[in-house]
Short mmCIF file of N, CA and C in Angstrom, two decimals:
data_model
loop_
_atom_site.label_atom_id
_atom_site.label_comp_id
_atom_site.label_asym_id
_atom_site.label_seq_id
_atom_site.Cartn_x
_atom_site.Cartn_y
_atom_site.Cartn_z
N MET A 16 -9.92 -17.21 0.92
CA MET A 16 -9.42 -15.98 0.31
C MET A 16 -10.62 -15.09 -0.06
N PRO A 17 -10.46 -13.77 0.14
CA PRO A 17 -11.55 -12.85 -0.20
C PRO A 17 -11.85 -12.87 -1.70
N THR A 18 -13.08 -12.51 -2.05
CA THR A 18 -13.49 -12.42 -3.44
C THR A 18 -12.92 -11.15 -4.07
N LEU A 19 -12.35 -11.30 -5.26
CA LEU A 19 -11.74 -10.16 -5.96
C LEU A 19 -12.70 -9.59 -6.99
N PRO A 20 -12.59 -8.31 -7.31
CA PRO A 20 -11.65 -7.37 -6.71
C PRO A 20 -12.10 -6.95 -5.32
N LEU A 21 -11.13 -6.53 -4.50
CA LEU A 21 -11.43 -5.92 -3.22
C LEU A 21 -11.63 -4.43 -3.45
N GLU A 22 -12.75 -3.91 -3.03
CA GLU A 22 -13.02 -2.48 -3.14
C GLU A 22 -12.60 -1.81 -1.83
N ALA A 23 -12.74 -0.48 -1.76
CA ALA A 23 -12.26 0.28 -0.60
C ALA A 23 -12.81 -0.28 0.72
N ALA A 24 -14.09 -0.60 0.78
CA ALA A 24 -14.67 -1.12 2.03
C ALA A 24 -14.01 -2.43 2.44
N ASP A 25 -13.69 -3.28 1.47
CA ASP A 25 -13.02 -4.55 1.76
C ASP A 25 -11.60 -4.30 2.26
N ILE A 26 -10.91 -3.38 1.61
CA ILE A 26 -9.53 -3.04 1.98
C ILE A 26 -9.50 -2.51 3.42
N MET A 27 -10.49 -1.69 3.77
CA MET A 27 -10.52 -1.10 5.11
C MET A 27 -10.83 -2.12 6.21
N ARG A 28 -11.28 -3.31 5.84
CA ARG A 28 -11.44 -4.39 6.81
C ARG A 28 -10.10 -5.08 7.08
N ILE A 29 -9.12 -4.86 6.19
CA ILE A 29 -7.82 -5.52 6.31
C ILE A 29 -6.76 -4.58 6.88
N ILE A 30 -6.76 -3.32 6.43
CA ILE A 30 -5.79 -2.33 6.93
C ILE A 30 -6.55 -1.15 7.54
N PRO A 31 -5.91 -0.39 8.44
CA PRO A 31 -6.63 0.66 9.17
C PRO A 31 -6.74 2.00 8.47
N HIS A 32 -6.15 2.18 7.32
CA HIS A 32 -6.12 3.48 6.65
C HIS A 32 -7.51 3.92 6.21
N ARG A 33 -7.76 5.23 6.30
CA ARG A 33 -9.03 5.82 5.92
C ARG A 33 -8.76 7.10 5.14
N TYR A 34 -9.81 7.61 4.47
CA TYR A 34 -9.70 8.87 3.76
C TYR A 34 -9.25 9.95 4.75
N PRO A 35 -8.34 10.82 4.37
CA PRO A 35 -7.76 10.98 3.03
C PRO A 35 -6.47 10.19 2.83
N PHE A 36 -6.17 9.26 3.74
CA PHE A 36 -4.88 8.58 3.64
C PHE A 36 -4.97 7.15 3.11
N LEU A 37 -6.13 6.68 2.75
CA LEU A 37 -6.24 5.39 2.08
C LEU A 37 -5.86 5.62 0.62
N LEU A 38 -4.75 5.05 0.19
CA LEU A 38 -4.19 5.35 -1.13
C LEU A 38 -4.29 4.18 -2.10
N VAL A 39 -5.12 3.20 -1.79
CA VAL A 39 -5.39 2.08 -2.70
C VAL A 39 -6.90 2.02 -2.89
N ASP A 40 -7.34 2.13 -4.13
CA ASP A 40 -8.78 2.10 -4.43
C ASP A 40 -9.33 0.69 -4.54
N ARG A 41 -8.49 -0.22 -5.03
CA ARG A 41 -8.98 -1.56 -5.36
C ARG A 41 -7.80 -2.52 -5.37
N ILE A 42 -8.03 -3.75 -4.95
CA ILE A 42 -7.05 -4.84 -5.08
C ILE A 42 -7.62 -5.78 -6.13
N VAL A 43 -6.87 -5.97 -7.23
CA VAL A 43 -7.38 -6.79 -8.33
C VAL A 43 -6.77 -8.18 -8.37
N GLU A 44 -5.64 -8.36 -7.70
CA GLU A 44 -5.02 -9.69 -7.58
C GLU A 44 -4.52 -9.82 -6.16
N LEU A 45 -4.69 -11.01 -5.57
CA LEU A 45 -4.25 -11.22 -4.20
C LEU A 45 -3.97 -12.69 -3.96
N GLU A 46 -2.75 -12.96 -3.51
CA GLU A 46 -2.37 -14.26 -2.97
C GLU A 46 -1.84 -13.95 -1.58
N PRO A 47 -2.67 -14.07 -0.54
CA PRO A 47 -2.25 -13.68 0.80
C PRO A 47 -0.90 -14.27 1.19
N GLY A 48 -0.04 -13.39 1.70
CA GLY A 48 1.30 -13.80 2.10
C GLY A 48 2.30 -13.90 0.97
N ARG A 49 1.84 -13.70 -0.27
CA ARG A 49 2.74 -13.85 -1.42
C ARG A 49 2.80 -12.63 -2.32
N ARG A 50 1.63 -12.11 -2.74
CA ARG A 50 1.63 -11.01 -3.70
C ARG A 50 0.27 -10.33 -3.76
N ALA A 51 0.28 -9.11 -4.30
CA ALA A 51 -0.97 -8.38 -4.53
C ALA A 51 -0.76 -7.36 -5.62
N VAL A 52 -1.84 -7.01 -6.30
CA VAL A 52 -1.84 -5.92 -7.28
C VAL A 52 -2.98 -4.99 -6.90
N GLY A 53 -2.63 -3.73 -6.70
CA GLY A 53 -3.62 -2.72 -6.34
C GLY A 53 -3.71 -1.65 -7.41
N ILE A 54 -4.79 -0.88 -7.35
CA ILE A 54 -5.04 0.21 -8.30
C ILE A 54 -5.31 1.48 -7.51
N LYS A 55 -4.69 2.57 -7.94
CA LYS A 55 -4.94 3.89 -7.38
C LYS A 55 -5.24 4.84 -8.53
N ALA A 56 -6.48 5.31 -8.61
CA ALA A 56 -6.85 6.33 -9.60
C ALA A 56 -6.49 7.68 -9.00
N VAL A 57 -5.55 8.35 -9.62
CA VAL A 57 -5.07 9.64 -9.12
C VAL A 57 -5.98 10.74 -9.65
N THR A 58 -6.62 11.47 -8.73
CA THR A 58 -7.58 12.50 -9.13
C THR A 58 -7.13 13.88 -8.68
N ALA A 59 -7.54 14.89 -9.43
CA ALA A 59 -7.11 16.27 -9.18
C ALA A 59 -7.64 16.83 -7.86
N ASN A 60 -8.71 16.25 -7.31
CA ASN A 60 -9.28 16.80 -6.09
C ASN A 60 -8.67 16.24 -4.81
N GLU A 61 -7.58 15.48 -4.91
CA GLU A 61 -6.93 14.94 -3.71
C GLU A 61 -6.22 16.07 -2.97
N PRO A 62 -6.24 16.03 -1.62
CA PRO A 62 -5.75 17.16 -0.83
C PRO A 62 -4.28 17.52 -1.07
N GLN A 63 -3.43 16.56 -1.38
CA GLN A 63 -2.01 16.88 -1.56
C GLN A 63 -1.75 17.80 -2.74
N PHE A 64 -2.65 17.82 -3.72
CA PHE A 64 -2.41 18.63 -4.92
C PHE A 64 -2.64 20.12 -4.69
N THR A 65 -3.25 20.48 -3.57
CA THR A 65 -3.42 21.90 -3.25
C THR A 65 -2.06 22.58 -3.11
N GLY A 66 -1.10 21.88 -2.53
CA GLY A 66 0.21 22.49 -2.31
C GLY A 66 1.35 21.82 -3.03
N HIS A 67 1.11 20.74 -3.77
CA HIS A 67 2.20 20.00 -4.43
C HIS A 67 1.83 19.77 -5.89
N PHE A 68 2.00 20.64 -6.71
CA PHE A 68 2.40 22.04 -6.60
C PHE A 68 1.29 22.89 -7.21
N PRO A 69 1.01 24.09 -6.66
CA PRO A 69 -0.04 24.93 -7.22
C PRO A 69 0.19 25.18 -8.71
N GLY A 70 -0.82 24.87 -9.51
CA GLY A 70 -0.72 25.07 -10.95
C GLY A 70 -0.02 23.94 -11.69
N ARG A 71 0.65 23.04 -10.98
CA ARG A 71 1.33 21.90 -11.60
C ARG A 71 1.29 20.71 -10.63
N PRO A 72 0.12 20.11 -10.47
CA PRO A 72 -0.02 19.03 -9.49
C PRO A 72 0.76 17.77 -9.88
N ILE A 73 1.58 17.31 -8.94
CA ILE A 73 2.38 16.09 -9.10
C ILE A 73 2.20 15.27 -7.82
N MET A 74 1.92 13.98 -7.95
CA MET A 74 1.77 13.13 -6.77
C MET A 74 3.12 13.04 -6.06
N PRO A 75 3.16 13.38 -4.77
CA PRO A 75 4.43 13.29 -4.03
C PRO A 75 4.96 11.86 -4.03
N GLY A 76 6.27 11.73 -4.20
CA GLY A 76 6.90 10.42 -4.21
C GLY A 76 6.63 9.61 -2.96
N VAL A 77 6.63 10.27 -1.81
CA VAL A 77 6.38 9.53 -0.57
C VAL A 77 4.98 8.93 -0.54
N LEU A 78 4.02 9.56 -1.22
CA LEU A 78 2.68 8.99 -1.27
C LEU A 78 2.61 7.81 -2.23
N MET A 79 3.44 7.83 -3.28
CA MET A 79 3.52 6.65 -4.15
C MET A 79 4.07 5.46 -3.37
N VAL A 80 5.10 5.71 -2.56
CA VAL A 80 5.68 4.65 -1.73
C VAL A 80 4.65 4.18 -0.69
N GLU A 81 3.92 5.11 -0.10
CA GLU A 81 2.87 4.75 0.86
C GLU A 81 1.79 3.89 0.20
N ALA A 82 1.43 4.20 -1.04
CA ALA A 82 0.44 3.38 -1.76
C ALA A 82 0.97 1.95 -1.94
N LEU A 83 2.26 1.82 -2.26
CA LEU A 83 2.87 0.49 -2.34
C LEU A 83 2.81 -0.21 -0.98
N ALA A 84 3.13 0.54 0.07
CA ALA A 84 3.14 -0.04 1.42
C ALA A 84 1.74 -0.52 1.82
N GLN A 85 0.72 0.24 1.47
CA GLN A 85 -0.65 -0.18 1.78
C GLN A 85 -1.04 -1.43 1.00
N THR A 86 -0.60 -1.52 -0.24
CA THR A 86 -0.85 -2.72 -1.04
C THR A 86 -0.13 -3.91 -0.41
N ALA A 87 1.11 -3.68 0.02
CA ALA A 87 1.88 -4.73 0.71
C ALA A 87 1.18 -5.15 2.00
N ALA A 88 0.65 -4.18 2.73
CA ALA A 88 -0.05 -4.50 3.97
C ALA A 88 -1.26 -5.39 3.71
N VAL A 89 -1.98 -5.13 2.63
CA VAL A 89 -3.11 -5.99 2.28
C VAL A 89 -2.62 -7.40 1.99
N ALA A 90 -1.52 -7.52 1.23
CA ALA A 90 -0.99 -8.84 0.89
C ALA A 90 -0.63 -9.64 2.14
N VAL A 91 -0.05 -8.97 3.13
CA VAL A 91 0.39 -9.66 4.35
C VAL A 91 -0.76 -9.82 5.34
N MET A 92 -1.50 -8.75 5.59
CA MET A 92 -2.52 -8.77 6.64
C MET A 92 -3.76 -9.58 6.24
N ALA A 93 -3.86 -9.98 4.98
CA ALA A 93 -4.96 -10.84 4.55
C ALA A 93 -4.76 -12.28 5.02
N LEU A 94 -3.56 -12.60 5.48
CA LEU A 94 -3.32 -13.93 6.06
C LEU A 94 -4.07 -14.05 7.39
N ASP A 95 -4.67 -15.20 7.63
CA ASP A 95 -5.43 -15.40 8.87
C ASP A 95 -4.61 -15.09 10.11
N GLU A 96 -3.34 -15.47 10.13
CA GLU A 96 -2.51 -15.29 11.33
C GLU A 96 -2.25 -13.82 11.67
N TYR A 97 -2.41 -12.91 10.68
CA TYR A 97 -2.17 -11.49 10.92
C TYR A 97 -3.45 -10.66 10.91
N ARG A 98 -4.57 -11.26 10.61
CA ARG A 98 -5.83 -10.51 10.50
C ARG A 98 -6.12 -9.75 11.79
N GLY A 99 -6.44 -8.46 11.63
CA GLY A 99 -6.75 -7.61 12.77
C GLY A 99 -5.54 -6.98 13.42
N LYS A 100 -4.34 -7.40 13.03
CA LYS A 100 -3.11 -6.83 13.58
C LYS A 100 -2.77 -5.54 12.84
N LEU A 101 -1.84 -4.81 13.38
CA LEU A 101 -1.39 -3.55 12.80
C LEU A 101 0.02 -3.73 12.23
N GLY A 102 0.15 -3.64 10.91
CA GLY A 102 1.46 -3.70 10.28
C GLY A 102 2.04 -2.30 10.19
N LEU A 103 3.31 -2.16 10.51
CA LEU A 103 3.98 -0.86 10.51
C LEU A 103 5.17 -0.86 9.57
N PHE A 104 5.43 0.30 8.98
CA PHE A 104 6.62 0.50 8.16
C PHE A 104 7.87 0.36 9.03
N ALA A 105 8.85 -0.40 8.60
CA ALA A 105 10.11 -0.52 9.34
C ALA A 105 11.29 0.01 8.52
N GLY A 106 11.12 0.15 7.20
CA GLY A 106 12.22 0.66 6.39
C GLY A 106 11.90 0.65 4.91
N ILE A 107 12.68 1.44 4.19
CA ILE A 107 12.58 1.53 2.73
C ILE A 107 14.00 1.42 2.19
N ASP A 108 14.22 0.50 1.28
CA ASP A 108 15.54 0.32 0.66
C ASP A 108 15.40 0.34 -0.85
N ASP A 109 16.49 0.71 -1.50
CA ASP A 109 16.58 0.66 -2.97
C ASP A 109 15.40 1.35 -3.64
N CYS A 110 15.01 2.50 -3.13
CA CYS A 110 13.88 3.23 -3.69
C CYS A 110 14.35 4.12 -4.83
N ARG A 111 13.66 4.02 -5.96
CA ARG A 111 13.99 4.84 -7.13
C ARG A 111 12.70 5.37 -7.74
N PHE A 112 12.69 6.67 -7.98
CA PHE A 112 11.56 7.31 -8.66
C PHE A 112 11.92 7.45 -10.12
N ARG A 113 11.03 7.00 -11.01
CA ARG A 113 11.34 6.92 -12.44
C ARG A 113 10.51 7.87 -13.30
N ARG A 114 9.33 8.24 -12.84
CA ARG A 114 8.48 9.15 -13.62
C ARG A 114 7.50 9.85 -12.70
N MET A 115 7.02 11.00 -13.17
CA MET A 115 6.01 11.74 -12.41
C MET A 115 4.65 11.04 -12.55
N VAL A 116 3.84 11.19 -11.52
CA VAL A 116 2.47 10.70 -11.54
C VAL A 116 1.57 11.92 -11.37
N LEU A 117 0.63 12.06 -12.30
CA LEU A 117 -0.20 13.25 -12.40
C LEU A 117 -1.68 12.92 -12.23
N PRO A 118 -2.49 13.91 -11.87
CA PRO A 118 -3.93 13.67 -11.84
C PRO A 118 -4.40 13.12 -13.20
N GLY A 119 -5.26 12.13 -13.13
CA GLY A 119 -5.73 11.46 -14.34
C GLY A 119 -5.01 10.15 -14.60
N ASP A 120 -3.84 9.96 -13.97
CA ASP A 120 -3.10 8.71 -14.12
C ASP A 120 -3.74 7.61 -13.27
N THR A 121 -3.56 6.38 -13.71
CA THR A 121 -3.93 5.21 -12.92
C THR A 121 -2.64 4.52 -12.51
N LEU A 122 -2.40 4.48 -11.22
CA LEU A 122 -1.19 3.87 -10.68
C LEU A 122 -1.47 2.40 -10.40
N VAL A 123 -0.69 1.52 -11.02
CA VAL A 123 -0.81 0.08 -10.80
C VAL A 123 0.28 -0.30 -9.81
N LEU A 124 -0.12 -0.88 -8.69
CA LEU A 124 0.76 -1.16 -7.55
C LEU A 124 0.96 -2.66 -7.44
N LYS A 125 2.16 -3.14 -7.75
CA LYS A 125 2.44 -4.58 -7.69
C LYS A 125 3.45 -4.84 -6.58
N VAL A 126 3.11 -5.78 -5.70
CA VAL A 126 4.01 -6.13 -4.61
C VAL A 126 4.17 -7.64 -4.54
N GLU A 127 5.39 -8.04 -4.19
CA GLU A 127 5.70 -9.46 -3.96
C GLU A 127 6.39 -9.59 -2.63
N VAL A 128 5.90 -10.49 -1.80
CA VAL A 128 6.49 -10.72 -0.49
C VAL A 128 7.76 -11.54 -0.70
N GLU A 129 8.90 -10.98 -0.29
CA GLU A 129 10.18 -11.68 -0.40
C GLU A 129 10.47 -12.52 0.84
N LYS A 130 10.05 -11.99 2.01
CA LYS A 130 10.31 -12.67 3.27
C LYS A 130 9.17 -12.34 4.23
N LEU A 131 8.70 -13.34 4.93
CA LEU A 131 7.68 -13.13 5.95
C LEU A 131 7.89 -14.18 7.03
N ARG A 132 8.38 -13.72 8.17
CA ARG A 132 8.68 -14.64 9.25
C ARG A 132 8.34 -13.97 10.57
N GLY A 133 7.40 -14.54 11.29
CA GLY A 133 7.03 -13.99 12.59
C GLY A 133 6.51 -12.57 12.46
N MET A 134 7.19 -11.65 13.12
CA MET A 134 6.76 -10.25 13.15
C MET A 134 7.38 -9.41 12.04
N PHE A 135 8.22 -9.98 11.20
CA PHE A 135 8.96 -9.19 10.22
C PHE A 135 8.65 -9.64 8.79
N GLY A 136 8.60 -8.67 7.89
CA GLY A 136 8.42 -8.98 6.48
C GLY A 136 9.19 -8.02 5.60
N ARG A 137 9.52 -8.49 4.41
CA ARG A 137 10.16 -7.64 3.40
C ARG A 137 9.41 -7.87 2.09
N VAL A 138 9.07 -6.76 1.44
CA VAL A 138 8.24 -6.79 0.23
C VAL A 138 8.89 -5.93 -0.84
N ARG A 139 8.91 -6.43 -2.06
CA ARG A 139 9.40 -5.65 -3.20
C ARG A 139 8.18 -5.09 -3.92
N GLY A 140 8.20 -3.79 -4.20
CA GLY A 140 7.07 -3.15 -4.85
C GLY A 140 7.47 -2.34 -6.06
N VAL A 141 6.60 -2.34 -7.05
CA VAL A 141 6.78 -1.53 -8.26
C VAL A 141 5.43 -0.90 -8.58
N ALA A 142 5.44 0.43 -8.74
CA ALA A 142 4.23 1.15 -9.14
C ALA A 142 4.46 1.70 -10.54
N SER A 143 3.47 1.55 -11.40
CA SER A 143 3.64 1.99 -12.79
C SER A 143 2.38 2.66 -13.30
N VAL A 144 2.57 3.44 -14.36
CA VAL A 144 1.48 4.10 -15.07
C VAL A 144 1.62 3.72 -16.54
N ASP A 145 0.60 3.13 -17.11
CA ASP A 145 0.64 2.71 -18.52
C ASP A 145 1.87 1.88 -18.84
N GLY A 146 2.29 1.03 -17.90
CA GLY A 146 3.44 0.16 -18.11
C GLY A 146 4.78 0.80 -17.85
N ASP A 147 4.82 2.10 -17.59
CA ASP A 147 6.07 2.80 -17.28
C ASP A 147 6.25 2.84 -15.77
N VAL A 148 7.40 2.38 -15.28
CA VAL A 148 7.66 2.36 -13.85
C VAL A 148 7.73 3.79 -13.31
N ALA A 149 6.96 4.05 -12.26
CA ALA A 149 6.98 5.35 -11.59
C ALA A 149 7.88 5.31 -10.36
N VAL A 150 7.80 4.22 -9.59
CA VAL A 150 8.63 4.05 -8.40
C VAL A 150 8.80 2.56 -8.14
N GLU A 151 9.96 2.21 -7.60
CA GLU A 151 10.21 0.85 -7.16
C GLU A 151 10.98 0.92 -5.85
N ALA A 152 10.71 -0.03 -4.96
CA ALA A 152 11.35 0.00 -3.65
C ALA A 152 11.19 -1.35 -2.96
N THR A 153 12.08 -1.60 -2.01
CA THR A 153 11.94 -2.73 -1.11
C THR A 153 11.49 -2.17 0.23
N LEU A 154 10.38 -2.69 0.74
CA LEU A 154 9.77 -2.19 1.96
C LEU A 154 9.89 -3.23 3.07
N SER A 155 10.26 -2.78 4.25
CA SER A 155 10.30 -3.66 5.41
C SER A 155 9.13 -3.31 6.31
N ILE A 156 8.50 -4.35 6.85
CA ILE A 156 7.36 -4.13 7.75
C ILE A 156 7.58 -4.92 9.03
N ILE A 157 6.95 -4.42 10.07
CA ILE A 157 6.96 -5.13 11.35
C ILE A 157 5.51 -5.21 11.83
N ILE A 158 5.18 -6.33 12.44
CA ILE A 158 3.83 -6.56 12.94
C ILE A 158 3.94 -6.84 14.43
N PRO A 159 3.88 -5.79 15.26
CA PRO A 159 4.01 -6.02 16.71
C PRO A 159 2.92 -6.95 17.21
N ARG A 160 3.29 -7.88 18.04
CA ARG A 160 2.33 -8.88 18.54
C ARG A 160 1.16 -8.26 19.30
N ASP A 161 1.43 -7.17 20.01
CA ASP A 161 0.41 -6.62 20.90
C ASP A 161 -0.38 -5.46 20.30
N GLN A 162 -0.17 -5.13 19.03
CA GLN A 162 -0.88 -4.00 18.41
C GLN A 162 -1.99 -4.52 17.51
N VAL A 163 -3.17 -3.93 17.65
CA VAL A 163 -4.30 -4.30 16.81
C VAL A 163 -4.74 -3.09 16.00
N MET A 164 -5.51 -3.33 14.95
CA MET A 164 -5.89 -2.27 14.01
C MET A 164 -6.59 -1.09 14.66
N GLY A 165 -7.41 -1.30 15.66
CA GLY A 165 -8.17 -0.21 16.26
C GLY A 165 -7.35 0.73 17.11
N GLY A 166 -6.05 0.49 17.27
CA GLY A 166 -5.19 1.37 18.03
C GLY A 166 -4.91 0.89 19.43
N GLY A 167 -5.58 -0.16 19.86
CA GLY A 167 -5.34 -0.68 21.20
C GLY A 167 -4.30 -1.77 21.18
N THR A 168 -4.25 -2.50 22.26
CA THR A 168 -3.35 -3.64 22.33
C THR A 168 -4.18 -4.89 22.56
N SER A 169 -3.61 -6.01 22.17
CA SER A 169 -4.30 -7.28 22.38
C SER A 169 -3.64 -7.99 23.55
N ASP A 170 -4.34 -8.95 24.09
CA ASP A 170 -3.78 -9.74 25.18
C ASP A 170 -3.14 -11.02 24.66
N ALA A 171 -3.17 -11.20 23.35
CA ALA A 171 -2.64 -12.44 22.76
C ALA A 171 -1.14 -12.47 22.79
#
């Protein structure tokens, strides 16, 4: 298991996301294939705040869900059997937004793997700020056998 915490460079060895779309700054807890806790420091200079919304920046809900999905991807893709593969979003269920997330907030991203079998997984995620739930959702992922992180295909 990797040494914790995982910083951005460590995370980028597990998932393919890069700035400006890497939405997890650090992984502070990790049990590969079971659970992970990530941290996202929300800052005013992030590109989405230019237009969402001018004069009243609010983190878009879809980006909160994406941050959960990236944390989930780390939890799953940290397993040896999936290392180097590309995990893709397959669905979002039971998603509820509970509070706004603003610049200056620290988003705590907690995910638990509910099911992981072959190419398919289901993960429950909750993101919170200061203990208040901001968003919760069940995320489905698929890991195509022939897709690798660099964008090519594997012969495996």
